C-alpha positions in Angstrom: 24.0 -56.5 41.4 23.5 -52.4 42.2 25.4 -51.5 39.3 22.9 -53.8 37.4 20.0 -52.5 38.8 21.3 -48.7 38.4 21.2 -49.9 34.5 17.8 -50.8 34.4 16.6 -47.9 35.8 18.7 -45.8 33.6 17.0 -47.8 30.6 13.4 -47.8 31.9 14.1 -43.9 32.3 14.7 -43.3 28.5 11.7 -45.2 27.9 9.4 -43.0 30.1 11.7 -39.9 28.7 11.2 -40.4 24.6 7.3 -40.7 25.2 5.3 -38.1 23.0 5.4 -34.4 24.7 2.1 -33.4 26.2 2.2 -29.6 25.2 3.9 -28.6 22.2 4.3 -24.6 23.4 5.3 -25.4 26.8 8.1 -28.3 25.4 9.2 -25.4 22.5 10.2 -22.9 24.8 11.6 -25.4 27.4 14.0 -26.8 24.6 14.4 -23.4 23.6 15.9 -22.8 27.1 17.9 -25.3 27.3 20.2 -24.5 24.0 20.9 -21.5 26.2 21.6 -23.4 29.4 23.8 -26.5 27.9 24.7 -24.7 24.9 25.3 -21.1 24.1 26.9 -20.4 28.0 29.2 -23.4 26.9 30.6 -21.2 23.9 33.2 -19.4 26.3 34.9 -22.4 27.7 35.0 -24.0 24.7 36.6 -21.6 22.4 39.2 -20.6 25.1 40.1 -24.3 25.7 39.8 -25.4 21.8 41.8 -22.4 20.4 44.8 -23.4 23.3 44.8 -27.1 23.2 45.5 -26.5 19.4 48.4 -24.6 20.2 49.4 -26.7 22.6 49.4 -29.8 20.0 51.6 -27.7 17.2 54.1 -26.5 19.5 54.5 -30.3 21.0 54.4 -31.5 17.7 56.7 -29.1 16.2 59.6 -30.3 19.5 59.1 -33.9 18.4 60.1 -33.4 15.0 63.4 -33.1 15.0 64.8 -34.9 12.1 65.7 -32.7 9.2 64.0 -35.5 6.8 60.5 -35.2 8.3 59.0 -32.1 6.5 57.6 -29.3 8.9 54.0 -29.4 6.9 53.5 -32.8 9.1 53.0 -30.2 12.1 49.9 -29.2 10.1 48.8 -32.4 9.4 49.4 -33.9 13.0 47.5 -31.1 14.5 44.5 -30.9 12.5 44.4 -35.0 12.2 44.6 -35.1 16.8 42.3 -31.9 16.7 38.9 -33.6 14.7 39.7 -37.8 16.0 40.1 -36.6 19.5 40.7 -33.6 20.9 37.8 -31.4 19.5 34.8 -34.2 20.5 36.1 -36.3 23.5 38.6 -33.6 25.2 35.7 -30.8 25.1 32.9 -33.5 25.7 34.6 -34.0 29.3 34.7 -30.5 29.9 31.5 -29.9 29.2 30.6 -33.2 30.8 32.2 -31.2 34.6 30.2 -28.1 33.3 27.1 -29.0 31.6 26.6 -32.4 34.0 26.9 -30.7 37.6 24.5 -28.2 36.3 21.6 -31.0 35.2 22.4 -33.1 37.8 21.7 -30.2 41.1 19.0 -28.6 39.0 16.9 -32.0 39.0 17.8 -32.9 41.9 17.1 -29.6 44.0 13.5 -30.0 42.2 13.2 -33.8 43.4 14.3 -33.1 47.1 11.7 -30.0 47.1 9.5 -31.9 46.2 8.6 -29.8 42.9 9.3 -33.5 40.7 6.5 -34.8 42.9 4.0 -32.2 42.6 4.2 -32.7 38.9 3.3 -36.2 38.9 0.3 -34.9 40.8 -0.9 -33.0 38.2 -0.2 -35.8 35.6 2.8 -34.7 33.9 5.4 -37.1 32.9 7.9 -35.8 35.0 10.6 -37.6 33.2 9.6 -36.6 29.5 9.2 -32.6 31.2 12.7 -32.4 32.6 14.7 -34.5 30.5 14.0 -34.8 26.7 14.3 -31.2 26.3 18.2 -31.6 27.6 18.8 -34.3 25.5 17.4 -32.4 22.2 19.1 -29.4 23.3 22.3 -31.0 23.3 21.8 -33.2 20.1 20.7 -29.8 18.5 23.4 -27.7 19.4 26.7 -29.8 20.4 27.7 -30.2 16.5 27.8 -26.8 16.4 30.5 -26.8 19.5 31.9 -29.2 17.5 32.9 -27.3 14.3 33.8 -24.2 16.5 36.6 -26.2 18.6 38.3 -27.8 15.2 38.2 -24.4 13.6 39.4 -22.6 16.9 41.9 -25.8 17.3 43.3 -25.6 14.1 43.6 -21.8 14.3 45.4 -21.9 17.9 47.9 -24.1 16.1 48.6 -21.6 13.4 48.7 -18.7 15.8 51.4 -20.8 17.7 54.0 -21.0 15.1 53.5 -17.3 14.3 54.2 -16.3 17.3 57.1 -18.9 18.2 58.4 -19.1 14.8 59.3 -23.1 15.6 57.1 -23.9 12.1 55.8 -21.6 9.1 53.1 -20.4 8.6 52.6 -21.8 4.7 54.1 -25.5 5.9 51.6 -25.2 8.8 48.5 -24.9 5.7 49.6 -26.7 3.4 50.0 -29.7 6.1 46.0 -28.7 7.0 45.0 -29.1 3.4 46.5 -32.1 3.1 44.8 -35.0 2.8 41.2 -34.3 3.7 39.2 -37.0 4.7 35.6 -36.6 5.2 35.0 -39.2 7.3 36.6 -38.7 9.8 35.0 -35.1 10.3 32.1 -38.0 10.1 33.4 -39.9 12.4 34.2 -37.1 15.4 30.3 -35.8 14.3 29.3 -39.2 15.8 31.2 -39.1 18.5 30.0 -35.9 19.4 26.5 -37.1 19.4 27.0 -40.0 21.3 28.4 -38.0 24.0 26.0 -35.3 24.0 23.1 -37.8 24.9 25.6 -39.6 27.8 25.9 -35.6 28.9 22.4 -35.2 28.9 20.8 -38.4 30.8 23.1 -39.6 32.4 23.4 -36.8 34.9 20.2 -36.3 34.6 19.3 -39.9 36.0 21.5 -39.5 39.1 19.3 -35.6 40.0 16.4 -37.5 39.3 16.6 -40.3 41.6 18.6 -38.3 44.4 17.4 -39.4 48.0 18.0 -36.8 51.0 18.9 -33.6 50.7 21.0 -30.8 49.5 24.2 -33.0 50.6 22.9 -35.8 48.4 23.1 -34.0 45.9 26.3 -32.0 45.8 27.6 -36.2 46.1 24.7 -36.7 43.4 26.4 -34.1 41.3 30.3 -35.4 41.8 29.2 -38.8 40.8 26.9 -37.9 37.5 30.3 -36.3 36.1 32.2 -39.5 37.6 30.1 -41.7 35.7 29.8 -39.6 32.7 33.5 -39.1 31.7 33.7 -42.8 32.3 30.9 -43.8 30.0 32.3 -41.2 27.8 36.1 -43.0 27.4 34.2 -46.4 27.2 32.3 -45.1 23.9 35.1 -43.7 22.8 37.0 -46.7 22.8 33.8 -48.8 21.4 33.5 -46.1 18.7 36.9 -46.2 17.7 37.5 -50.0 17.4 33.8 -50.2 15.3 34.6 -47.2 12.6 38.2 -46.8 12.3 39.7 -50.8 12.5 
């Protein structure tokens, strides 16, 4: 029953979030600020992880192809498919759930325990719309760019791993990457990223907005928000795979 209560409060929160913003200029400035906080400041970790994950995938694929009857270009093909289907959208979203989710929960939770949200409500401002909607728009707008960057750097990391280790040739790898390009798989990755971005923005906001207590409660809420965001990302990943790829 406690879970049902939280689900109900979450959807009630979403109804308040998507009401029309009261002041256009203030809202625009909030969106730009959130793009910087939630998107631009996540570029470094996404670039680092994507590059080395691509290298690891390529090396592990090469190590598991021992038969001389299996062409080496399948290393590039498998690396490309793995990065587009799973590692770029899902793995990077899980990383962002930890980094961005904890930030969102702690920032909104701090405003709750210091009664800043109560002050917004007293002034007649829809606090949920004011605090959460810019975060939702910022993640939905910017995270597809992070996906493109993650795919590119992941494939580049695989190429670099082959060049350094000498386990497969660059020509075979590039041929495998170019082999049988399927645009629907990229569309599938974009759909997953958009849904994951929505979860990353709203679930931590829910935990931060409804936190009760002091600074210790904010810390606990940050941990819970990261855990539940990752759980929901994994569940959504399974459902989307079942719906779109089967």
